[in-house]
Amino acid sequence: MQSRNKLDISQAACRDSDVDIYHPSDQQMPDAGVLDECSRCMVRLECLALALRTEDPEVRSGWYGGFGPEDRDAIALSLTVPGGGQAPSEPVLTARRLVNDGWRISDVAELLGCSRRTVQRYLHSVA
Ligand code: SF4
């Protein structure tokens, strides 16, 4: 039986495709046909797992296993073990307080010197 941790590229639906079609510029989504093919790929789970293990959460881009950057943020977040015993960090507390006070995400990000995605992660973190 093939390991679920290894990506066998010979099974990839995109093996003969231009990788740029899975990484459109300007945060655009790939064509519906491309996404459909990616979502039905034989190695989509391994591909998704590889992306989650190796990509920088601050700069997620492209589609893997049919999942885009925002999807992978949500998946990574859901995989976080709750109740790790740590108190929320100062940036997490600050982000929560400011957003509760009506600040926009982009303004919070600018104040904290991080990306909007990081602020989103702070807001949804379990610690
Ligand atoms: S899931 Fe999509 S990006 Fe990943 S190997 Fe398959 S077709 Fe390529």
Tab-separated table of C-alpha atoms and ligand atoms in Angstrom:
chain	number	residue	atom	x	y	z
A	1	MET	CA	0.000	0.000	0.000
A	2	GLN	CA	1.252	3.440	-0.909
A	3	SER	CA	2.199	5.760	1.934
A	4	ARG	CA	-0.238	8.598	2.479
A	5	ASN	CA	2.684	10.891	3.261
A	6	LYS	CA	4.418	10.668	-0.102
A	7	LEU	CA	3.211	12.500	-3.133
A	8	ASP	CA	3.478	10.234	-6.164
A	9	ILE	CA	3.684	12.828	-8.892
A	10	SER	CA	3.028	10.206	-11.559
A	11	GLN	CA	-0.536	10.042	-10.198
A	12	ALA	CA	-1.016	13.809	-10.194
A	13	ALA	CA	-3.702	15.154	-12.488
A	14	CYS	CA	-1.522	18.196	-13.110
A	15	ARG	CA	1.636	16.291	-14.010
A	16	ASP	CA	1.601	17.518	-17.620
A	17	SER	CA	0.131	20.940	-16.896
A	18	ASP	CA	1.693	24.355	-16.594
A	19	VAL	CA	1.942	24.929	-12.824
A	20	ASP	CA	0.977	28.570	-13.341
A	21	ILE	CA	-2.632	27.531	-13.904
A	22	TYR	CA	-2.741	26.551	-10.218
A	23	HIS	CA	-1.050	29.794	-9.193
A	24	PRO	CA	-2.922	32.566	-10.967
A	25	SER	CA	-1.658	36.069	-10.339
A	26	ASP	CA	-3.474	38.652	-8.230
A	27	GLN	CA	-5.126	36.051	-5.977
A	28	GLN	CA	-7.456	35.021	-8.802
A	29	MET	CA	-9.007	31.566	-8.729
A	30	PRO	CA	-8.000	29.009	-11.331
A	31	ASP	CA	-10.512	28.152	-14.046
A	32	ALA	CA	-13.424	26.009	-12.864
A	33	GLY	CA	-12.233	23.080	-15.004
A	34	VAL	CA	-8.768	23.239	-13.461
A	35	LEU	CA	-10.206	23.346	-9.948
A	36	ASP	CA	-12.506	20.454	-10.699
A	37	GLU	CA	-9.613	18.366	-11.989
A	38	CYS	CA	-7.519	19.281	-8.934
A	39	SER	CA	-10.363	18.414	-6.549
A	40	ARG	CA	-10.682	14.963	-8.121
A	41	CYS	CA	-6.934	14.288	-8.314
A	42	MET	CA	-5.813	10.840	-7.109
A	43	VAL	CA	-3.172	12.394	-4.833
A	44	ARG	CA	-5.105	15.415	-3.612
A	45	LEU	CA	-4.796	14.517	0.080
A	46	GLU	CA	-1.049	14.001	-0.132
A	47	CYS	CA	-0.752	17.230	-2.115
A	48	LEU	CA	-2.772	19.160	0.462
A	49	ALA	CA	-0.786	17.639	3.334
A	50	LEU	CA	2.496	18.548	1.649
A	51	ALA	CA	1.343	22.134	1.188
A	52	LEU	CA	0.243	22.397	4.816
A	53	ARG	CA	3.541	20.953	6.052
A	54	THR	CA	5.851	23.033	3.920
A	55	GLU	CA	4.357	26.379	2.981
A	56	ASP	CA	4.796	29.588	4.928
A	57	PRO	CA	1.359	30.444	6.403
A	58	GLU	CA	2.091	34.117	5.818
A	59	VAL	CA	2.351	33.701	2.082
A	60	ARG	CA	0.078	30.834	1.132
A	61	SER	CA	-0.702	30.918	-2.561
A	62	GLY	CA	-2.041	28.657	-5.237
A	63	TRP	CA	-4.346	25.684	-5.117
A	64	TYR	CA	-3.464	22.246	-3.748
A	65	GLY	CA	-5.934	19.407	-3.640
A	66	GLY	CA	-8.563	21.859	-4.784
A	67	PHE	CA	-8.009	24.057	-1.733
A	68	GLY	CA	-6.966	27.687	-1.975
A	69	PRO	CA	-5.028	29.811	0.525
A	70	GLU	CA	-8.044	30.744	2.651
A	71	ASP	CA	-9.186	27.109	2.743
A	72	ARG	CA	-5.762	26.009	3.922
A	73	ASP	CA	-5.733	28.692	6.603
A	74	ALA	CA	-9.003	27.292	7.915
A	75	ILE	CA	-7.763	23.701	7.733
A	76	ALA	CA	-4.499	24.548	9.501
A	77	LEU	CA	-6.444	26.368	12.164
A	78	SER	CA	-8.818	23.466	12.682
A	79	LEU	CA	-5.836	21.164	13.149
A	80	THR	CA	-4.565	23.237	16.054
A	81	VAL	CA	-4.965	21.363	19.295
A	82	PRO	CA	-7.147	23.390	21.649
A	83	GLY	CA	-6.338	23.881	25.313
A	84	GLY	CA	-2.592	23.699	25.001
A	85	GLY	CA	-2.329	25.386	28.387
A	86	GLN	CA	-0.846	28.595	27.033
A	87	ALA	CA	-2.359	31.986	27.628
A	88	PRO	CA	-3.038	34.064	24.509
A	89	SER	CA	-0.038	36.120	23.464
A	90	GLU	CA	-0.043	39.901	23.688
A	91	PRO	CA	-0.607	40.397	19.925
A	92	VAL	CA	-3.565	37.987	20.042
A	93	LEU	CA	-5.131	39.881	22.935
A	94	THR	CA	-4.483	43.226	21.264
A	95	ALA	CA	-5.994	42.093	17.965
A	96	ARG	CA	-9.102	40.763	19.682
A	97	ARG	CA	-9.554	43.935	21.709
A	98	LEU	CA	-9.113	46.269	18.744
A	99	VAL	CA	-11.479	44.333	16.495
A	100	ASN	CA	-14.039	44.257	19.300
A	101	ASP	CA	-13.624	48.040	19.477
A	102	GLY	CA	-14.499	48.293	15.784
A	103	TRP	CA	-11.054	48.481	14.196
A	104	ARG	CA	-10.707	47.152	10.667
A	105	ILE	CA	-8.510	44.086	10.165
A	106	SER	CA	-6.159	46.004	7.884
A	107	ASP	CA	-5.679	48.745	10.498
A	108	VAL	CA	-4.953	46.167	13.200
A	109	ALA	CA	-2.453	44.493	10.900
A	110	GLU	CA	-0.709	47.780	10.249
A	111	LEU	CA	-0.524	48.604	13.949
A	112	LEU	CA	0.853	45.171	14.835
A	113	GLY	CA	3.194	45.086	11.840
A	114	CYS	CA	1.819	41.851	10.455
A	115	SER	CA	-0.370	40.656	7.620
A	116	ARG	CA	-4.155	40.694	7.565
A	117	ARG	CA	-4.028	36.903	7.472
A	118	THR	CA	-2.038	36.839	10.695
A	119	VAL	CA	-4.649	39.035	12.350
A	120	GLN	CA	-7.358	36.656	11.131
A	121	ARG	CA	-5.394	33.804	12.660
A	122	TYR	CA	-5.057	35.707	15.936
A	123	LEU	CA	-8.809	36.240	16.019
A	124	HIS	CA	-9.548	32.578	15.478
A	125	SER	CA	-6.796	31.115	17.612
A	126	VAL	CA	-7.901	28.933	20.484
A	127	ALA	CA	-5.279	30.050	22.997
B	1	SF4	S1	-4.194	17.932	-6.088
B	1	SF4	FE1	-4.120	19.437	-7.730
B	1	SF4	S2	-2.170	20.532	-7.483
B	1	SF4	FE2	-2.089	18.659	-6.247
B	1	SF4	S3	-1.090	17.128	-7.537
B	1	SF4	FE3	-3.296	16.909	-7.852
B	1	SF4	S4	-3.843	18.217	-9.563
B	1	SF4	FE4	-1.807	18.800	-8.876
